[in-house]
Structures are given as structure tokens and as C-alpha cells.
PDB file of N, CA and C in Angstrom:
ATOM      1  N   UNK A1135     243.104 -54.892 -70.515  1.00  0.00           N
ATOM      2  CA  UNK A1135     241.975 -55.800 -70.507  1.00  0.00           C
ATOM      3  C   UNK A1135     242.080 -56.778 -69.342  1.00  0.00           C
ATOM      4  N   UNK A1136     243.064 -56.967 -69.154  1.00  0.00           N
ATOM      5  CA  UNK A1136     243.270 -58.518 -67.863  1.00  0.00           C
ATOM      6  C   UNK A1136     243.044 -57.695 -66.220  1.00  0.00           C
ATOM      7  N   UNK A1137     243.321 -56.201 -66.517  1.00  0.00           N
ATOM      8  CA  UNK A1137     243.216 -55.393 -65.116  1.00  0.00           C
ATOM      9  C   UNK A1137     241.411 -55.584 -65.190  1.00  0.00           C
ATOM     10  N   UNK A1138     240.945 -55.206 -66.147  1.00  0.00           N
ATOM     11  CA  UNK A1138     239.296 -55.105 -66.228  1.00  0.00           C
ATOM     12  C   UNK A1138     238.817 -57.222 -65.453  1.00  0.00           C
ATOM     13  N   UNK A1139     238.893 -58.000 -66.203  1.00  0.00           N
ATOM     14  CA  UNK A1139     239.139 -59.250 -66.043  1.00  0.00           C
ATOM     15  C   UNK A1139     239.390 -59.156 -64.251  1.00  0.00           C
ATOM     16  N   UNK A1140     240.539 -59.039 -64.069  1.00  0.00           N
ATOM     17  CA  UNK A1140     240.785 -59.118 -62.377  1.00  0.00           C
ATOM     18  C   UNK A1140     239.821 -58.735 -61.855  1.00  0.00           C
ATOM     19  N   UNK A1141     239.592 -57.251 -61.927  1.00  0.00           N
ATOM     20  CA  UNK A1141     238.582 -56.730 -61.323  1.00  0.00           C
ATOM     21  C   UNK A1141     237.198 -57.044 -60.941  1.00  0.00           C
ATOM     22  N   UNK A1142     236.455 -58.008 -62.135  1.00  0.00           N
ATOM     23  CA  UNK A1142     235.454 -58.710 -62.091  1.00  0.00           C
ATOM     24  C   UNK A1142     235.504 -59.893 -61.748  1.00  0.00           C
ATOM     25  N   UNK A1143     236.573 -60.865 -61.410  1.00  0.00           N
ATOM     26  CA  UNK A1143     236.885 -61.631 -61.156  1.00  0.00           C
ATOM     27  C   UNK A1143     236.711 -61.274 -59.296  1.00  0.00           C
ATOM     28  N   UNK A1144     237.890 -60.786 -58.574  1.00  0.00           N
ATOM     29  CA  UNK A1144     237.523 -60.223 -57.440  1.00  0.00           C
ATOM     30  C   UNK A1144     236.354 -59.665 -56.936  1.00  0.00           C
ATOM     31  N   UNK A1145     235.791 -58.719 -57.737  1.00  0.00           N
ATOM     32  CA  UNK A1145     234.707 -58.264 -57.472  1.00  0.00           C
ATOM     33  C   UNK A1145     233.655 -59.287 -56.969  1.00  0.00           C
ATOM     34  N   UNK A1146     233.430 -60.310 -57.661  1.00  0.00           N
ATOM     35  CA  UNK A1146     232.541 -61.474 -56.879  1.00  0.00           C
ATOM     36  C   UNK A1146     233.282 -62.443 -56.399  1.00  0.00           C
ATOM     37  N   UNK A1147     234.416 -62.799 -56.222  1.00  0.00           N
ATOM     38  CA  UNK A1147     234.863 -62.912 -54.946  1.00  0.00           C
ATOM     39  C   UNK A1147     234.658 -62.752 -53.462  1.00  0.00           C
ATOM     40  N   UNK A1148     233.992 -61.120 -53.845  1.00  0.00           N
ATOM     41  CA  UNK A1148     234.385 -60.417 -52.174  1.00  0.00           C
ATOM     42  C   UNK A1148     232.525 -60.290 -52.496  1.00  0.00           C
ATOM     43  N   UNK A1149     232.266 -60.718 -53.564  1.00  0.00           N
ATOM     44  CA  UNK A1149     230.422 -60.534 -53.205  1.00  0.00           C
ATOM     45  C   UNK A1149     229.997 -61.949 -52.373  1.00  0.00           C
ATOM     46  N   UNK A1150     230.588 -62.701 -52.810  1.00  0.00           N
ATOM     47  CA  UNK A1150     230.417 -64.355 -52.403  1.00  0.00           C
ATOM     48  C   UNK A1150     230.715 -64.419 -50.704  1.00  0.00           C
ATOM     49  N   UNK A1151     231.816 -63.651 -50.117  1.00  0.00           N
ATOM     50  CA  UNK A1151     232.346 -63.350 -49.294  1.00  0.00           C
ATOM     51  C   UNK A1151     231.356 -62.858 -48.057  1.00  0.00           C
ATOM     52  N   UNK A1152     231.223 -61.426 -48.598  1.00  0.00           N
ATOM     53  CA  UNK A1152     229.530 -60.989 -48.185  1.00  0.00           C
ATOM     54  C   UNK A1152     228.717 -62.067 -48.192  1.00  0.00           C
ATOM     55  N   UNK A1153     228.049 -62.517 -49.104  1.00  0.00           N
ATOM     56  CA  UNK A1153     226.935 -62.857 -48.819  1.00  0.00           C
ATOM     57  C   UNK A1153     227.085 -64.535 -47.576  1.00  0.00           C
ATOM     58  N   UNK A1154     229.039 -65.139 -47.961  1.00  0.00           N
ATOM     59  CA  UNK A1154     229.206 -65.720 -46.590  1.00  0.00           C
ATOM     60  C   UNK A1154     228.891 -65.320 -45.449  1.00  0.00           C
ATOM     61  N   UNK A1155     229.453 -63.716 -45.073  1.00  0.00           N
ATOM     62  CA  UNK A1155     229.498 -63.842 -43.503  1.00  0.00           C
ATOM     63  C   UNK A1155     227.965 -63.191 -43.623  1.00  0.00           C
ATOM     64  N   UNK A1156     226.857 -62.441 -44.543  1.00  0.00           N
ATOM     65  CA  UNK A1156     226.018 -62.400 -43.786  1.00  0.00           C
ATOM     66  C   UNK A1156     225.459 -63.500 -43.486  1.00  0.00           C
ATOM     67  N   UNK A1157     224.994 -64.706 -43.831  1.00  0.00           N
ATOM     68  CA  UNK A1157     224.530 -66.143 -43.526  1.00  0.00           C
ATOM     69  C   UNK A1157     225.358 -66.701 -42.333  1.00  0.00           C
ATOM     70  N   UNK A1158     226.596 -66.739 -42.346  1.00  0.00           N
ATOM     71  CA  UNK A1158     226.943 -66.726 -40.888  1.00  0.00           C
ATOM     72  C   UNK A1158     226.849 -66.300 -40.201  1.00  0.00           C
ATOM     73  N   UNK A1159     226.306 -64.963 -39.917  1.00  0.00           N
ATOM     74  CA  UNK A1159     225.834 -64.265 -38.866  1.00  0.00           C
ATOM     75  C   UNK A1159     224.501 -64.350 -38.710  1.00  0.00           C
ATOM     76  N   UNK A1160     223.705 -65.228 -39.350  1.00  0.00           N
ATOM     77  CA  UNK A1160     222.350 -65.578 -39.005  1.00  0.00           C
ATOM     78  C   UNK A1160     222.630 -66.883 -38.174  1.00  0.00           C
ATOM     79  N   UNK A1161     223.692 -67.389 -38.295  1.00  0.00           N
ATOM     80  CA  UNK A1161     223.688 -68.257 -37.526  1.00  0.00           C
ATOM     81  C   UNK A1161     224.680 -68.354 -36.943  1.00  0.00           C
ATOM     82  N   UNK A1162     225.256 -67.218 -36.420  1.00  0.00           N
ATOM     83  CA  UNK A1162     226.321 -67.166 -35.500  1.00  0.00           C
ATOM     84  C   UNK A1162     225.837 -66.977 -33.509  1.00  0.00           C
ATOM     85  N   UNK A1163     225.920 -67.531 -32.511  1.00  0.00           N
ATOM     86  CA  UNK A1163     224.879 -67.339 -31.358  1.00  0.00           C
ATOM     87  C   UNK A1163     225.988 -66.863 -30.480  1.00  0.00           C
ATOM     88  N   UNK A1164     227.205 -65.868 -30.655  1.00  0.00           N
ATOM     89  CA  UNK A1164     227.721 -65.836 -29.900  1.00  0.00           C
ATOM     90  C   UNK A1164     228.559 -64.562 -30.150  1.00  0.00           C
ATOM     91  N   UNK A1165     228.379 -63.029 -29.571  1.00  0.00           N
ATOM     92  CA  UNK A1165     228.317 -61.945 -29.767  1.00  0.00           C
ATOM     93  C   UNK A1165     229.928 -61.468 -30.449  1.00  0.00           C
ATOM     94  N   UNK A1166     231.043 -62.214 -29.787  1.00  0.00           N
ATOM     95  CA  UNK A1166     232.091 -62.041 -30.195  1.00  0.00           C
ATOM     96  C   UNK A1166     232.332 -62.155 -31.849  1.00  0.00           C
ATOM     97  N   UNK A1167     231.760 -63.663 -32.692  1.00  0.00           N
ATOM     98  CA  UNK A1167     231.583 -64.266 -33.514  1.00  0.00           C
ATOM     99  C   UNK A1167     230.726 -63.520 -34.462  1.00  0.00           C
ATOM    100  N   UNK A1168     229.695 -62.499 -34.014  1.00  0.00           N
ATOM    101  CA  UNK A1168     228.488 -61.693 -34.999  1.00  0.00           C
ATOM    102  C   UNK A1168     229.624 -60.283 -35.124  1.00  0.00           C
ATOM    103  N   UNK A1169     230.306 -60.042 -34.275  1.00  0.00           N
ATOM    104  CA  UNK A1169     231.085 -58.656 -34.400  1.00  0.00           C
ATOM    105  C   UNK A1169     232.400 -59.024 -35.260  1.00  0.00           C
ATOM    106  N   UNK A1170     232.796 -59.971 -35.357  1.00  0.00           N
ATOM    107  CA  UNK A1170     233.823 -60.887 -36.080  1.00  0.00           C
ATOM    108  C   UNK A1170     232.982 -60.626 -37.649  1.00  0.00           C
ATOM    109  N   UNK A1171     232.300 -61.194 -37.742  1.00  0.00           N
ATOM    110  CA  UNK A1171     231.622 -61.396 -39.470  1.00  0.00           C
ATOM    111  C   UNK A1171     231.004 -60.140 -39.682  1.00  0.00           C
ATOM    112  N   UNK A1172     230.625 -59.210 -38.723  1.00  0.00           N
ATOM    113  CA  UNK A1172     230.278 -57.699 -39.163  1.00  0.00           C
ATOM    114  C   UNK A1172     230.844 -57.054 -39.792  1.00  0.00           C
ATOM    115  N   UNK A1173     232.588 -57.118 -39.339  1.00  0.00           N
ATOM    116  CA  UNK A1173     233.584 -56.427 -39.947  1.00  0.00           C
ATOM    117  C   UNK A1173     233.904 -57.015 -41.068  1.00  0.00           C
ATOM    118  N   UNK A1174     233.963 -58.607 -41.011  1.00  0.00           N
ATOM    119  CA  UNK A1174     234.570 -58.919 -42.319  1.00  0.00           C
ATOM    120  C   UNK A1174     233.815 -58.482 -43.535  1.00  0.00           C
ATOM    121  N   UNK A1175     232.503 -58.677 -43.213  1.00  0.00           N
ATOM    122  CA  UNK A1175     231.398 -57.851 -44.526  1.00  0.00           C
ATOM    123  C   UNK A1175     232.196 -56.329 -44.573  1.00  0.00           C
ATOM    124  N   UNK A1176     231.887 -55.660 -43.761  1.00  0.00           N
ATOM    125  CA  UNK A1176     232.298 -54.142 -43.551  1.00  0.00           C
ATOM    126  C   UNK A1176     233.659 -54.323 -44.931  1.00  0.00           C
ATOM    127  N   UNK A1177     234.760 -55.249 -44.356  1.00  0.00           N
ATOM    128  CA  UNK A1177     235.884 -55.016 -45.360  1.00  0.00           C
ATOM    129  C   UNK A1177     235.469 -55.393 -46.553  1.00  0.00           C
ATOM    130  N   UNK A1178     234.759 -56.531 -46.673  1.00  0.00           N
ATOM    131  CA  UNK A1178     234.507 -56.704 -48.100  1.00  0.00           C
ATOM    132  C   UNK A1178     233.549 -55.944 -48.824  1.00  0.00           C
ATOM    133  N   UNK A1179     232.537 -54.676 -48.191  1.00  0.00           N
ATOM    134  CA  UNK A1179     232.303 -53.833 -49.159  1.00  0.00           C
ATOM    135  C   UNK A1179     233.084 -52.941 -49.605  1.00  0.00           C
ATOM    136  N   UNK A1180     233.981 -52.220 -48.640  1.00  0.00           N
ATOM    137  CA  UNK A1180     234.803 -51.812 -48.794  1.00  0.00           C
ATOM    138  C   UNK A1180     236.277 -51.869 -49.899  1.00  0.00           C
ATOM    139  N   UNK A1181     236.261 -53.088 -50.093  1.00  0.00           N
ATOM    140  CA  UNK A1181     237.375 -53.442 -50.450  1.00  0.00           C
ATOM    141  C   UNK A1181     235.849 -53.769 -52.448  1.00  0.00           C
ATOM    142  N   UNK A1182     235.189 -53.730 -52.709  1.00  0.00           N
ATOM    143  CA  UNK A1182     234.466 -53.519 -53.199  1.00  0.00           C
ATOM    144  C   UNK A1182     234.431 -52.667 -54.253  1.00  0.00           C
ATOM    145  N   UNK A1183     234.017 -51.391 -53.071  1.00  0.00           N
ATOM    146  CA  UNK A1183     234.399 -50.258 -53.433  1.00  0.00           C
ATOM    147  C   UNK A1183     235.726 -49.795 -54.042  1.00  0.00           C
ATOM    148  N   UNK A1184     236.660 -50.006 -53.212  1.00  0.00           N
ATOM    149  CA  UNK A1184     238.303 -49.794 -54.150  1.00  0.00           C
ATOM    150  C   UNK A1184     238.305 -50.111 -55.735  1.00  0.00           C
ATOM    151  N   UNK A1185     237.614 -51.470 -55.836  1.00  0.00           N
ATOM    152  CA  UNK A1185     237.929 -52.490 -56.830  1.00  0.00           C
ATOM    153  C   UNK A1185     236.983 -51.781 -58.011  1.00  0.00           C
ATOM    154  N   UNK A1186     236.060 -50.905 -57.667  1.00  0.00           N
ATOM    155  CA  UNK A1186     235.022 -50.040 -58.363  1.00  0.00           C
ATOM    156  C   UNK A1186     235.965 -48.972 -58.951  1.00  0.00           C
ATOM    157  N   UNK A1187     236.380 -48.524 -58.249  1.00  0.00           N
ATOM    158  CA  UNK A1187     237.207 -47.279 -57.912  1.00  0.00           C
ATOM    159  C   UNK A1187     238.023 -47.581 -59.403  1.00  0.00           C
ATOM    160  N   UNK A1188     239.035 -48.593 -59.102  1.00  0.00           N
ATOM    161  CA  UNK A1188     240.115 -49.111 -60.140  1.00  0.00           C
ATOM    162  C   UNK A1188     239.660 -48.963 -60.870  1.00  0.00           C
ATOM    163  N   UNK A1189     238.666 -49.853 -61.763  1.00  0.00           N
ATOM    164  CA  UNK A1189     237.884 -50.432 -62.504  1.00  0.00           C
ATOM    165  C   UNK A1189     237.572 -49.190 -63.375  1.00  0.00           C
ATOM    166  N   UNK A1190     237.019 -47.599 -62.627  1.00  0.00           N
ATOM    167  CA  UNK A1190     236.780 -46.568 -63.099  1.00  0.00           C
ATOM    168  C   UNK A1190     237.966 -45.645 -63.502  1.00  0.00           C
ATOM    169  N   UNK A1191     239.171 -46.054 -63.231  1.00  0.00           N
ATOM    170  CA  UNK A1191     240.080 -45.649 -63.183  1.00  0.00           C
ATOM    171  C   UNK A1191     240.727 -45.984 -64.790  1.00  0.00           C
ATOM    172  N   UNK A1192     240.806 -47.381 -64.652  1.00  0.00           N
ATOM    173  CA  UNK A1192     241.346 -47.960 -65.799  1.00  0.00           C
ATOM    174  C   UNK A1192     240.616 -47.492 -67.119  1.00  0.00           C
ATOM    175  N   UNK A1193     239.074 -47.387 -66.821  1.00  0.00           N
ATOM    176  CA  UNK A1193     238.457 -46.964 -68.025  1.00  0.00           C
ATOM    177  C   UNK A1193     238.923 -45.631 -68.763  1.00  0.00           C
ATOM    178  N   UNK A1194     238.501 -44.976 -67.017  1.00  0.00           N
ATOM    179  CA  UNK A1194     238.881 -43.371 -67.172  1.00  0.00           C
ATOM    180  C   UNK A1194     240.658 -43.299 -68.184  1.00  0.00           C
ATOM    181  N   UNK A1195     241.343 -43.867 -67.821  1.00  0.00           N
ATOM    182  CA  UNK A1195     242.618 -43.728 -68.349  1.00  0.00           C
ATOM    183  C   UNK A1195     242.469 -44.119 -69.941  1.00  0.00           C
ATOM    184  N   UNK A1196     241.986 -45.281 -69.865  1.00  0.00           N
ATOM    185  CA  UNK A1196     241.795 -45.739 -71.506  1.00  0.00           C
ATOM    186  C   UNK A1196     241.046 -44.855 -72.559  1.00  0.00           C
ATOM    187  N   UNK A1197     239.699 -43.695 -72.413  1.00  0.00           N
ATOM    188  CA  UNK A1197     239.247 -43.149 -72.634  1.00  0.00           C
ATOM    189  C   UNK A1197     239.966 -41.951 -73.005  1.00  0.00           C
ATOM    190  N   UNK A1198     240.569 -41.245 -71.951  1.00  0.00           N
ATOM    191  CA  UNK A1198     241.527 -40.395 -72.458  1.00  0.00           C
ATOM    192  C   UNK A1198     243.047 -40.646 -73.099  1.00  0.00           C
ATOM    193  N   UNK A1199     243.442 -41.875 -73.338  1.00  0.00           N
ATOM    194  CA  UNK A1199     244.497 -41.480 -74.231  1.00  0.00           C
ATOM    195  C   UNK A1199     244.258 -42.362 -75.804  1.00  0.00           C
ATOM    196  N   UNK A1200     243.042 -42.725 -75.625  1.00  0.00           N
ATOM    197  CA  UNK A1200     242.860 -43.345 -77.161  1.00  0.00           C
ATOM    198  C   UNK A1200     242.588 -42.035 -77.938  1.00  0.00           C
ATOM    199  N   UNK A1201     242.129 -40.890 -77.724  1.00  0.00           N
ATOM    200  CA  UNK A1201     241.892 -40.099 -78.453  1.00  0.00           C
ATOM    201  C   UNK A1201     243.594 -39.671 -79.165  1.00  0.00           C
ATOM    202  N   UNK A1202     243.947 -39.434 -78.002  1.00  0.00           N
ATOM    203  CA  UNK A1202     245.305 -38.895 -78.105  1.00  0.00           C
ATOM    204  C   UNK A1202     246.274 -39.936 -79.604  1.00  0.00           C
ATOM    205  N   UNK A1203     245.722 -41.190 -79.308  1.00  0.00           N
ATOM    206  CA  UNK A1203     247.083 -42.060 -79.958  1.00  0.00           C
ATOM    207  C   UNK A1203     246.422 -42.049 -81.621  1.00  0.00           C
ATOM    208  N   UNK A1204     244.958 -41.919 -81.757  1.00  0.00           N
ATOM    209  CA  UNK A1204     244.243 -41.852 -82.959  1.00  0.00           C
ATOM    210  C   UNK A1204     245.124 -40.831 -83.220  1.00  0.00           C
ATOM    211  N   UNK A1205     244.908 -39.513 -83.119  1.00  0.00           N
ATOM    212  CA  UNK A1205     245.769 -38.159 -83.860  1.00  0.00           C
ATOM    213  C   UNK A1205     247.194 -38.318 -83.991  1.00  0.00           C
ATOM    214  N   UNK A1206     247.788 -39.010 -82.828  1.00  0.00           N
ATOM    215  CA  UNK A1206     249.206 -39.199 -83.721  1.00  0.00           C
ATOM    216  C   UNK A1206     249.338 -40.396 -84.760  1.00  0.00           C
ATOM    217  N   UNK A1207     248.589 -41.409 -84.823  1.00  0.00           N
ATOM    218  CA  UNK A1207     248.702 -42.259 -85.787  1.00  0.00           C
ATOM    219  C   UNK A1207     247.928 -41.404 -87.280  1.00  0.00           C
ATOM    220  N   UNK A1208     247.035 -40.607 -87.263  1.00  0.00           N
ATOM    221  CA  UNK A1208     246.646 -40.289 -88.254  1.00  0.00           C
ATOM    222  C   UNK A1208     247.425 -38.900 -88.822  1.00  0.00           C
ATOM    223  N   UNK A1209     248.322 -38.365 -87.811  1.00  0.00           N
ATOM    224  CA  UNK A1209     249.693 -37.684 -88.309  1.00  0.00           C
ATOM    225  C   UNK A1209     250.524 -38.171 -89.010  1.00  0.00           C
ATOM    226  N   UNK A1210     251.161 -39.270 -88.189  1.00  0.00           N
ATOM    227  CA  UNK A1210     252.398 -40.158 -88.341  1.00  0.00           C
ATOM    228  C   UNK A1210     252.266 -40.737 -89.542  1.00  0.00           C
ATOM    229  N   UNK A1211     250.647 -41.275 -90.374  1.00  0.00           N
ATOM    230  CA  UNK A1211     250.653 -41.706 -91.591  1.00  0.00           C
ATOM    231  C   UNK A1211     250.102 -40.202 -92.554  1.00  0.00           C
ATOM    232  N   UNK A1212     249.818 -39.180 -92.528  1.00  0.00           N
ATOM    233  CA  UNK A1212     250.174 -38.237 -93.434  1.00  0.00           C
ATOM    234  C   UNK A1212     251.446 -38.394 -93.661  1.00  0.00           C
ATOM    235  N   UNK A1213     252.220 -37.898 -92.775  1.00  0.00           N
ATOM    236  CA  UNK A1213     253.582 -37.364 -93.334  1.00  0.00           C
ATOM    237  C   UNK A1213     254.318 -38.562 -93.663  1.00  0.00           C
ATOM    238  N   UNK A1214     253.979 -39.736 -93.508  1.00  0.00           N
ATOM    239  CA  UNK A1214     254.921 -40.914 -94.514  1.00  0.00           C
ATOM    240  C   UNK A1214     254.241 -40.672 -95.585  1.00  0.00           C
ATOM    241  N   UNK A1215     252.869 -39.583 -96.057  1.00  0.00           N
ATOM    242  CA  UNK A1215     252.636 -39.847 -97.944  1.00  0.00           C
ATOM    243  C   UNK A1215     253.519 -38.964 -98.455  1.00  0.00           C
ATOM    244  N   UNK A1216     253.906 -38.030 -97.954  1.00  0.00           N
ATOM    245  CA  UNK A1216     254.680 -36.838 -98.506  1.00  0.00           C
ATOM    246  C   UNK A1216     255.770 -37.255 -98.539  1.00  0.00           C
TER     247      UNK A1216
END
């Protein structure tokens, strides 16, 4: 749960981020400085994306082994009735 938490936590982080350097690049007048905040957006969708990635990851993982731990818990308490 706290990996899910991070994730959304960062996640607008790096949206806040974005939506910094695009506003600085509306008012950036100096070509070095607009190619500077291009990339940093560039990384922060990017880095976005990863955080998506995880996020689908963690689910994906949680999804497949809850099935799994239901059947051994509903084993594990048969055979303590016998």
C-alpha cells in the first residue's frame, strides 16, 4: 500500500514539475534556457511513465498472488478440522 501511496505522491510531483517548466518556457527569451526546460518536461513525462509502469506492476503482482494465498489459507484451515 505505501509503494501505491509513493507512487501517487510522485506522480504529481513530476505533474507540478511539468506544468513548471512548461510556464517557464513561455517565459523563457533565451534559446539555451527553452531547450533547458524542454528536456526537463521531456524527463518528467518520462519519469511519469516509469512511475505508471510500477504502479501497474505492483497491482499486477498483488492480483496474482492473492488468489494463490486464498487457496492455501482455505487448505491450511481444512486440514486443522481433521
Amino acid at each position: 500500500m505505501a509503494e501505491i501511496i509513493l507512487k501517487f505522491a510522485l506522480e504529481e510531483t513530476l505533474k507540478k514539475v511539468g506544468s513548471l517548466a512548461v510556464e517557464e518556457e513561455r517565459q523563457a527569451r533565451e534559446a539555451s534556457v527553452k531547450i533547458w526546460l524542454q528536456n526537463l518536461r521531456e524527463v518528467a513525462y518520462e519519469a511519469e511513465d516509469v512511475l505508471d509502469e510500477f504502479g501497474y506492476e505492483v497491482l499486477r503482482q498483488k492480483v496474482e498472488t492473492t488468489p494463490t494465498e486464498k487457496v492455501r489459507n482455505f487448505f491450511s484451515a481444512s486440514l486443522r478440522w481433521e
